[in-house]
Coordinates of C-alpha atoms in Angstrom, one line a residue:
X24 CA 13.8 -15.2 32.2
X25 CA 11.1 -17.3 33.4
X26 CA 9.1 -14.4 34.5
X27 CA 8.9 -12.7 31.1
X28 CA 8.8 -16.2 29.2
X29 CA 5.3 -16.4 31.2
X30 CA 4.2 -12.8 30.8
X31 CA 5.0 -12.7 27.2
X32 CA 2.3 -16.3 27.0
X33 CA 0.1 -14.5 29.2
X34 CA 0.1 -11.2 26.9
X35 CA -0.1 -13.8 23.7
X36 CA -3.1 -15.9 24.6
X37 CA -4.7 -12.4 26.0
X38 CA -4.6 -10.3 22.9
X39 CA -5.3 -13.6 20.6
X40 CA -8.4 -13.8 22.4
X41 CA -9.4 -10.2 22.2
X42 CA -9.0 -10.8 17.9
X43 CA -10.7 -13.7 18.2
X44 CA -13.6 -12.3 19.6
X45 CA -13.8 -9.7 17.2
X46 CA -14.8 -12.4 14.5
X47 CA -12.2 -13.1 12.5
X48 CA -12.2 -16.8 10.2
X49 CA -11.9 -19.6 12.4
X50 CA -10.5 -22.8 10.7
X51 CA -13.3 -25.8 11.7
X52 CA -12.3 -29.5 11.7
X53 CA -14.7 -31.0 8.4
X54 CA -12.8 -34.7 9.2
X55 CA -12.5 -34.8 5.4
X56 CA -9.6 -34.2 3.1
X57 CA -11.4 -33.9 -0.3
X58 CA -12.7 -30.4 -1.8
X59 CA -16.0 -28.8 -0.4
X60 CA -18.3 -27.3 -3.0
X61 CA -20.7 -25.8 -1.4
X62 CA -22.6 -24.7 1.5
X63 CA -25.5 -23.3 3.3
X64 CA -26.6 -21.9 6.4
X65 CA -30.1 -22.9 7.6
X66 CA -30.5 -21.5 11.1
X67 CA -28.0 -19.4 13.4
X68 CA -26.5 -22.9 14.9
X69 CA -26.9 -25.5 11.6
X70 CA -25.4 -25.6 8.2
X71 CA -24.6 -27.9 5.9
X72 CA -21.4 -28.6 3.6
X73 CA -21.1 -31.3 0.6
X74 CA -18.0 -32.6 -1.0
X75 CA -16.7 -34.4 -3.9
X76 CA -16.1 -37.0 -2.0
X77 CA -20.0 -37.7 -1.4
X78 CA -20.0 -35.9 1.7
X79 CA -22.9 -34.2 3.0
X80 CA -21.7 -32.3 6.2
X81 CA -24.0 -31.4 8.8
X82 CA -23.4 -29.2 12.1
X83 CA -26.4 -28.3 14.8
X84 CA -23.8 -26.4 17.0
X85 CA -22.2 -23.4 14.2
X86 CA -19.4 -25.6 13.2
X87 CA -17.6 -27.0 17.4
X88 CA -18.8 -30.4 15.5
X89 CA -19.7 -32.0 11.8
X90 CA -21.8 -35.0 11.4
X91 CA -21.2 -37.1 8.7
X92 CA -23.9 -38.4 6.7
X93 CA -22.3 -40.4 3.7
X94 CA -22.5 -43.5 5.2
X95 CA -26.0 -43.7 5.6
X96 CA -27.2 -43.0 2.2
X97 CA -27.7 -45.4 -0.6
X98 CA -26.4 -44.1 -3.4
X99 CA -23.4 -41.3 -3.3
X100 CA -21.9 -39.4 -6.1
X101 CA -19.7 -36.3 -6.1
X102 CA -22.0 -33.8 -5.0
X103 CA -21.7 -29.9 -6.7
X104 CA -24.8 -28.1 -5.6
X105 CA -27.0 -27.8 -2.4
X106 CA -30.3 -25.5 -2.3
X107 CA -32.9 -26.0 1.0
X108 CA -35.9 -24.0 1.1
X109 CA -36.3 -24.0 4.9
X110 CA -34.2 -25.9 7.1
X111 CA -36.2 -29.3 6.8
X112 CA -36.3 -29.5 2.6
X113 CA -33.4 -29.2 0.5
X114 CA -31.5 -31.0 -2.1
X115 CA -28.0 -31.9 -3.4
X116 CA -26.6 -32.4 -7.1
X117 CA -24.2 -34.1 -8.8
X118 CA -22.2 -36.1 -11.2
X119 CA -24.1 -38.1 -13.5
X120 CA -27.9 -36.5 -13.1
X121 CA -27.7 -38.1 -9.7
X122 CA -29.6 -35.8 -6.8
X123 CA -30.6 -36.5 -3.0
X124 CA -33.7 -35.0 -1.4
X125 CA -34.1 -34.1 2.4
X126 CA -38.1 -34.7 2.5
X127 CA -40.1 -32.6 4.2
X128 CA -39.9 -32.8 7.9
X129 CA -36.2 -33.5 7.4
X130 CA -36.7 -37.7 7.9
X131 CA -33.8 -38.2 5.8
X132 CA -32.3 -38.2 2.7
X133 CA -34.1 -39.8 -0.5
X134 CA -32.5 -40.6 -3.8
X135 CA -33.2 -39.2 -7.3
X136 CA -32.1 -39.2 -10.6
X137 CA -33.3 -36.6 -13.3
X138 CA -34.1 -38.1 -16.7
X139 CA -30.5 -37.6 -18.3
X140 CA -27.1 -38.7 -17.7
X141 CA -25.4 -35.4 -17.5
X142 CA -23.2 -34.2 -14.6
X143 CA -25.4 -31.1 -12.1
X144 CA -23.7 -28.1 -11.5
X145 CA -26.6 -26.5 -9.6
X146 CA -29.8 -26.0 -7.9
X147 CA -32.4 -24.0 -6.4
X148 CA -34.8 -25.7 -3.9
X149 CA -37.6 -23.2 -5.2
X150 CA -40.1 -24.3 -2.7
X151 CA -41.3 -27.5 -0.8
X152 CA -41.8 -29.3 -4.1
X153 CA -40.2 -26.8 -6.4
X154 CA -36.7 -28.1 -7.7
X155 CA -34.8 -26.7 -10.6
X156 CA -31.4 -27.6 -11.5
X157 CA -28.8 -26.7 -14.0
X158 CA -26.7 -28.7 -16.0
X159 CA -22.9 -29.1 -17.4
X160 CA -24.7 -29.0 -20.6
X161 CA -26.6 -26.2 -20.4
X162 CA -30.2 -27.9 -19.7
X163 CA -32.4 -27.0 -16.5
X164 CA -34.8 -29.7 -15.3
X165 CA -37.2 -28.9 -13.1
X166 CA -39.8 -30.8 -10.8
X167 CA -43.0 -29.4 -9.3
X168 CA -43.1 -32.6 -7.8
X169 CA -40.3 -33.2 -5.0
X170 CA -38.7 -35.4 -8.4
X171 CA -41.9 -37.4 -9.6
X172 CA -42.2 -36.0 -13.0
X173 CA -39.8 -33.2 -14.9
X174 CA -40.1 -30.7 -17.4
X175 CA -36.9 -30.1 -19.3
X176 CA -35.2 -27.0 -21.8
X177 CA -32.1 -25.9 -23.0
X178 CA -31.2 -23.0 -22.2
X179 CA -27.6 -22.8 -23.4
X180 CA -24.7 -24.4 -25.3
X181 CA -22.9 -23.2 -21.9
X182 CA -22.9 -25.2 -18.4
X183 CA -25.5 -23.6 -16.2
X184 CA -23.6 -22.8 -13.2
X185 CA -25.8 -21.3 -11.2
X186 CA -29.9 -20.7 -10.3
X187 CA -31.2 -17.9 -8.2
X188 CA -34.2 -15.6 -8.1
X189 CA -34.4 -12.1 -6.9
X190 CA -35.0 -11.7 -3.0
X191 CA -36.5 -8.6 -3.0
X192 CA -40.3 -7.2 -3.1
X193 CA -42.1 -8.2 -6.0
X194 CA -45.5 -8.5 -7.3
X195 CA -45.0 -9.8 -10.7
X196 CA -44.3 -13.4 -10.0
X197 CA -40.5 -14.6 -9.2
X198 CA -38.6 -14.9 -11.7
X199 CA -35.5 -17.4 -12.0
X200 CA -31.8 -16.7 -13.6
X201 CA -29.6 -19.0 -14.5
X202 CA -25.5 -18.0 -14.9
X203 CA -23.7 -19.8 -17.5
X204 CA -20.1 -18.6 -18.0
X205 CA -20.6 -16.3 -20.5
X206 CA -24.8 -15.5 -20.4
X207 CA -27.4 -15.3 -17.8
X208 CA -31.0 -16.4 -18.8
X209 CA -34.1 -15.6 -17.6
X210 CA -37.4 -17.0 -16.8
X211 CA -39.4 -14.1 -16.4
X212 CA -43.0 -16.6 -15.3
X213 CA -44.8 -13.5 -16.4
X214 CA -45.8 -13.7 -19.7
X215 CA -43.9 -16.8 -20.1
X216 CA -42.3 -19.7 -18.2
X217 CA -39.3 -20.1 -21.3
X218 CA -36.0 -19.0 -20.6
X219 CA -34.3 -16.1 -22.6
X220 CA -30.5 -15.9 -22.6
X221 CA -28.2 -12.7 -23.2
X222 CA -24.8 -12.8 -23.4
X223 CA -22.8 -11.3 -20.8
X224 CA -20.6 -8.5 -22.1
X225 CA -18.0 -8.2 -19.8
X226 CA -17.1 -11.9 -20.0
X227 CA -16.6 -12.3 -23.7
X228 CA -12.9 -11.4 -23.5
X229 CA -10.4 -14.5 -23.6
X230 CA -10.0 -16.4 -20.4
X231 CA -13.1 -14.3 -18.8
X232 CA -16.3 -16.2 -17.4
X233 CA -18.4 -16.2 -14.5
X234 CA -19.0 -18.5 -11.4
X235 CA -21.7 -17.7 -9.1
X236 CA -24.2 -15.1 -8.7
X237 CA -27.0 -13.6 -6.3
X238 CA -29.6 -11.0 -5.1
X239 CA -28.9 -9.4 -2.2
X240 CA -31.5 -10.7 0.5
X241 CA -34.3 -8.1 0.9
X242 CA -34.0 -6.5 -2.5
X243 CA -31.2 -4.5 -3.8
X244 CA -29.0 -5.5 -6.7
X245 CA -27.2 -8.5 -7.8
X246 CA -24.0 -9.8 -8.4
X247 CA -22.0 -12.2 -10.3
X248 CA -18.1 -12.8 -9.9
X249 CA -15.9 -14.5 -11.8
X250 CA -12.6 -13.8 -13.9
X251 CA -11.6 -11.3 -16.0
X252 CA -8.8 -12.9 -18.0
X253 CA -7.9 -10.0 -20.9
X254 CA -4.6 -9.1 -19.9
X255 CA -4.6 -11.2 -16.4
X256 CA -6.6 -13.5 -14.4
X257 CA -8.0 -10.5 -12.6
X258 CA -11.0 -11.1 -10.0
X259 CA -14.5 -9.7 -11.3
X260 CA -17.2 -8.2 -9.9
X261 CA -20.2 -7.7 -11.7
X262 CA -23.9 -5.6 -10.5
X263 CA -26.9 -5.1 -12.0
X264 CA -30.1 -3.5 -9.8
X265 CA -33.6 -4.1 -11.6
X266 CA -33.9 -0.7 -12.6
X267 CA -30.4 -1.3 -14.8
X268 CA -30.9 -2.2 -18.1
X269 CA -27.0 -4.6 -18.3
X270 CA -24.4 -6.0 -15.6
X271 CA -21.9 -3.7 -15.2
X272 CA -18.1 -4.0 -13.7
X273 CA -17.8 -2.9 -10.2
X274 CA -14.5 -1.2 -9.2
X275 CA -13.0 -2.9 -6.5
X276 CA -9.3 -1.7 -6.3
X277 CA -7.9 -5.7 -6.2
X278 CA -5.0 -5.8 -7.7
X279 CA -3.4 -9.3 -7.7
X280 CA -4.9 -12.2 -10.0
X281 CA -7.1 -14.6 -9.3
X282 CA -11.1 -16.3 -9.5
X283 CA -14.0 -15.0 -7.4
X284 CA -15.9 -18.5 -7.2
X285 CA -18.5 -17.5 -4.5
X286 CA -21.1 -14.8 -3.6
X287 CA -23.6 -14.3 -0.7
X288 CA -25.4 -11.5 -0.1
X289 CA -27.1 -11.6 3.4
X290 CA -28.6 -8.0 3.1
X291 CA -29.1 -5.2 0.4
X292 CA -25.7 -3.5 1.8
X293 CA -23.5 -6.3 2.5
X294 CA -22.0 -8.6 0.3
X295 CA -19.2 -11.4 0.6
X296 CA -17.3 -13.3 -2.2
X297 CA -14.7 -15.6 -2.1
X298 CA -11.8 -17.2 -4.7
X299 CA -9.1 -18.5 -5.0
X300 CA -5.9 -18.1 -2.9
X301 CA -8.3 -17.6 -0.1
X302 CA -9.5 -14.6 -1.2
X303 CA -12.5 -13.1 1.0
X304 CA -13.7 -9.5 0.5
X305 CA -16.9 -8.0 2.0
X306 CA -18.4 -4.7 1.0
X307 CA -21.0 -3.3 3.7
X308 CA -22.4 -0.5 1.3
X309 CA -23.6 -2.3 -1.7
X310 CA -20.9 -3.0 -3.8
X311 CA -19.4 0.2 -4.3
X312 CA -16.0 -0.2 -1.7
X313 CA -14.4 -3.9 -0.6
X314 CA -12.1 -5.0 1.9
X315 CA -9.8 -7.8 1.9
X316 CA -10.3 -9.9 4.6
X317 CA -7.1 -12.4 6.0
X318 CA -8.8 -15.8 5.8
X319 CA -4.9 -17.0 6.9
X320 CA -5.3 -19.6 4.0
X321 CA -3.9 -20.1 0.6
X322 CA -6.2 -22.8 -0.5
X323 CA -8.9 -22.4 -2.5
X324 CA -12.4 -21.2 -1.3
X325 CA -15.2 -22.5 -3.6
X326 CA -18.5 -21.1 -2.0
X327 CA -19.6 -18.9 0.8
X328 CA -23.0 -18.3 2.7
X329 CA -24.1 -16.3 5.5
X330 CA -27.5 -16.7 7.7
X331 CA -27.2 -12.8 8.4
X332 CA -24.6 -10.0 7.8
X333 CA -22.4 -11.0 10.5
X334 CA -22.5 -15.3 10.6
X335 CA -21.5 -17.3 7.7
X336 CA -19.3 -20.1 6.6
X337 CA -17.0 -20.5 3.5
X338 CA -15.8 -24.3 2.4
X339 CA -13.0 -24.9 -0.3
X340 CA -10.4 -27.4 -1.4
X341 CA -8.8 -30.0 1.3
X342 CA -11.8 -30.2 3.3
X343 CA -11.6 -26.6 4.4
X344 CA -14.3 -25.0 6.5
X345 CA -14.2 -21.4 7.7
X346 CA -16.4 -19.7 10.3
X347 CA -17.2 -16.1 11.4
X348 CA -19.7 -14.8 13.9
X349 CA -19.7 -11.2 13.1
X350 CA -18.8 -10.6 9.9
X351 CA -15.3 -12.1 9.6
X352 CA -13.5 -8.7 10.8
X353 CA -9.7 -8.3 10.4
X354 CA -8.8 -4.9 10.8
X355 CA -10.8 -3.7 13.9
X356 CA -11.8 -0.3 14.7
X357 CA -10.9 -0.1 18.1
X358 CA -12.7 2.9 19.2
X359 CA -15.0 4.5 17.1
X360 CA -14.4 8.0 18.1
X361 CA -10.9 8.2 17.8
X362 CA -9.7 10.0 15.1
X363 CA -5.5 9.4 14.6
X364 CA -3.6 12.4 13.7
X365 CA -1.3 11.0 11.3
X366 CA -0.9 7.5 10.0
X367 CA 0.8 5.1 12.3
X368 CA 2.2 1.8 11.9
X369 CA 2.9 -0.6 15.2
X370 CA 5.3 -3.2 16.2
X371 CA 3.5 -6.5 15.8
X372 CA 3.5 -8.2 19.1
X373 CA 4.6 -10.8 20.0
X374 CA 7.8 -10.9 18.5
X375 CA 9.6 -12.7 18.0
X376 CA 6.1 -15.1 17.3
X377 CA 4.6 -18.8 16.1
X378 CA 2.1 -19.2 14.6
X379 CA 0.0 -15.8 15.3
X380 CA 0.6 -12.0 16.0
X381 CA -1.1 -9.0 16.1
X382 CA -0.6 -5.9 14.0
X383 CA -1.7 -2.5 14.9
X384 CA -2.4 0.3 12.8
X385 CA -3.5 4.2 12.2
X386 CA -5.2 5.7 9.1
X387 CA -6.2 9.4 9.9
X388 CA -8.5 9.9 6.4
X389 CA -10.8 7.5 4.7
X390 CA -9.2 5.5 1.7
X391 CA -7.8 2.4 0.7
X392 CA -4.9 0.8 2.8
X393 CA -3.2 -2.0 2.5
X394 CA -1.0 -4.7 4.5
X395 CA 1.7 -6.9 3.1
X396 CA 3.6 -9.8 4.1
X397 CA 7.7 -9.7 2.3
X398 CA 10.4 -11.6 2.3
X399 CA 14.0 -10.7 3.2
X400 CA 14.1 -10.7 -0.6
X401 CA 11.4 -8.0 -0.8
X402 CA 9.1 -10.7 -2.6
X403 CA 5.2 -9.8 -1.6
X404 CA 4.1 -13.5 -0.4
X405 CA 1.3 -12.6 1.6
X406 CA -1.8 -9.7 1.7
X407 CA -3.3 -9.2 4.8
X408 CA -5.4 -6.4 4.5
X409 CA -6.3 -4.7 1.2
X410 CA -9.3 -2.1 0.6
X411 CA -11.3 0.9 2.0
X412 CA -10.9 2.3 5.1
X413 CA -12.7 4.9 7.2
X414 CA -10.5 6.6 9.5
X415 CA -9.2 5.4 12.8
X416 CA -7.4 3.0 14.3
X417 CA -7.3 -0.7 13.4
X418 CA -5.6 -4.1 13.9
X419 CA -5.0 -7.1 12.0
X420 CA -4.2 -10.8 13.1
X421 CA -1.3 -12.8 11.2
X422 CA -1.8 -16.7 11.3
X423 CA 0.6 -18.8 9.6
X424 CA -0.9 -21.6 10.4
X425 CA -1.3 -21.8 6.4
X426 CA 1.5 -20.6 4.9
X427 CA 4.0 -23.0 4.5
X428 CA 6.7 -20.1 6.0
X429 CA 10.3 -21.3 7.4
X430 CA 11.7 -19.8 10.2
X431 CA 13.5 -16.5 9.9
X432 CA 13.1 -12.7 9.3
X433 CA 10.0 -10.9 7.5
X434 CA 9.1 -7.3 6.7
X435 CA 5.5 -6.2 6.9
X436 CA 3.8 -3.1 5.4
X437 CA 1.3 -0.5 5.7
X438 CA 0.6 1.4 2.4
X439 CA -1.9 3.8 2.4
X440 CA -2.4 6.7 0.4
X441 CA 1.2 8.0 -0.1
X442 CA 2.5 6.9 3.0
X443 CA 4.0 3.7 3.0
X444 CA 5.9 2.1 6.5
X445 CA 7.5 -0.7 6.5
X446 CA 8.9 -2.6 9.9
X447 CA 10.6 -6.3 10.6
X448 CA 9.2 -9.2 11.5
X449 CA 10.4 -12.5 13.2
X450 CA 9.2 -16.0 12.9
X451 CA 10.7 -18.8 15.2
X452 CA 9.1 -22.3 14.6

């Protein structure tokens, strides 16, 4: 007993580290408890976090540790928004018109406070001087400056909850949007620096808005996410490329509820957005197929950023920071040219298991697959994997590290297509 006691460790620890090192989310230690807002990457090895807590989180080595710096500033608020330029200027929002600016050089952090008391919701660090930030009620400011003087508009009776610009080739100026929950303005620079607002269609139904948008990095379109909240809180994807006259809904084959909150769009191909229930899904070919990725949380993820197509971080509620190095894979191809002849779905092993094991699994034809946590009840509880799949043969890691599951027996499920396998499952805490 002994013997296969160790063996069956041995096996454990082996495979976990092969999954591991295919990318998946890693849960990082913030030392915080409070919600994360946002965050953004700034080389391959340093990012920064901020919190409602006054946080700002720092890391030089991709997340092994996070520095601190809240108890060396002056003057804290809850922060919202954080925007650098380059990875030595940059600047954080918050509540009530309060802002903190990383000079250039990075020497430290200076305090600001734009000429209003109203609470920041976001921010672009435009360039080394350039600042513009949105407001809860609907006014950008903006500093040409580094915070000396501002120039300020309404824009919109809604909160501005985001500023971005297009990241793509241009020769007509750069122009600057602005997402409210129901519009998106415009500053077009060319003819004219005033914003012009236009209501956003698919967001005018009851319980619908958006929360974040961007331009894919390089050119390409954009996207804003959200909730569509008609019939149900659905998940919404919107795209617009700068040839398209409207933002459009993207089809993306989710089919539980919940909010995107977060986009980032490293390239013109690949895009990430996150959401509620820990909801992550990447699309690697513009927008037009996603897969659900097992972030092995139910918490709340509020942004999402990543220095390249494969390395980014997401942050959300309860101080929680996750980190990928290649893309955040779940479902790995193991060997591109193999080619299953019929679907196929594995015993996990380990099992019995605590807290992780590994799933394997077969699709012969490209679709969408899926694979779902039950209870002995037959209630779903958890997704693990939920979206497009080109043919072959894949595996999928399930943590319950964050599930608050009690010991006992579990059904998992591979649905793809018509087929649908379903085998049992064995938790022992």
């Amino acid at each position: 007993m002994n013997h296969l006691f160790r063996f069956l460790v041995i096996a454990f620890f082996v495979l976990a580290g092969i999954t591991s090192s295919k990318g998946q989310w890693i849960k990082q230690n913030s030392g915080i408890t409070a919600s994360l807002t946002d965050v953004v990457v700034l080389d391959s090895t340093t990012t920064v976090a901020i919190g409602r807590d006054g946080s700002i989180l720092k890391t030089t080595n991709s997340g092994e540790t996070w520095y601190n710096s809240t108890a060396h500033l002056s003057y804290i608020k809850p922060w919202n928004a954080v925007s650098f330029f380059d990875d030595t200027t940059g600047c954080v929002v918050g509540d009530n018109g309060v802002i903190m600016t990383l000079a250039s050089g990075g020497k430290g952090w200076r305090w600001h406070q734009i000429p209003a008391n109203q609470k920041c919701l976001s921010v672009l660090q435009a360039s080394k001087t350039e600042i513009c930030i949105g407001t809860d009620s609907g006014w950008v400011f903006s500093t040409f400056d580094t915070a000396k003087t501002w120039h300020s508009e309404k824009i919109s009776k809604w909160p501005v909850r985001a500023i971005f610009t297009y990241r793509g080739p241009t020769t007509l100026g750069v122009s600057k949007y602005a997402l409210t929950p129901y519009s998106i303005c415009t500053q077009y620079v060319i003819p004219s620096p005033s914003w012009d607002e236009k209501i956003l269609q698919p967001f005018q139904g009851l319980g619908s808005e958006g929360y974040d948008a961007e331009y894919c990095n390089g050119g390409g379109a954009g996207f804003i996410v959200g909730v569509q909240g008609d019939l149900r809180a659905a998940p919404t994807i919107l795209r617009k490329s700068m040839s398209d006259t409207a933002w459009t809904h993207v089809t993306t084959g989710i089919h539980g509820d919940g909010v995107f909150h977060g986009v980032s769009a490293p390239t013109e191909k690949v895009i990430y957005v996150c959401g509620s229930n820990g909801m992550i899904y990447k699309s690697s070919d513009g927008g037009d197929n996603w897969i659900n990725q097992s972030s092995s949380t139910n918490l709340t993820l509020n942004a999402i950023y990543f220095y390249d197509d494969k390395k980014g971080f997401a942050v959300g509620d309860s101080g929680l920071i996750l980190y990928t190095s290649n893309g955040g894979i779940t479902g790995v191809n193991n060997d591109d040219n193999y080619l299953p002849q019929g679907y196929e779905l594995k015993q996990n092993f380990p099992n019995p298991f605590n807290p992780s094991t590994r799933i394997d699994y077969s699709v012969p034809t490209d679709g969408n697959a899926a694979i779902k946590i039950f209870d002995v009840l037959g209630k779903e509880i958890i997704t693990l994997v939920s979206g497009y799949h080109r043919a072959g043969k894949y595996n999928v890691r399930f943590s319950t590290n964050d599930y608050r599951l009690s010991s006992g027996v579990y059904f998992y499920q591979l649905k793809a297509g018509k087929f649908v396998s379903t085998k049992k499952i064995l938790l022992m805490k």
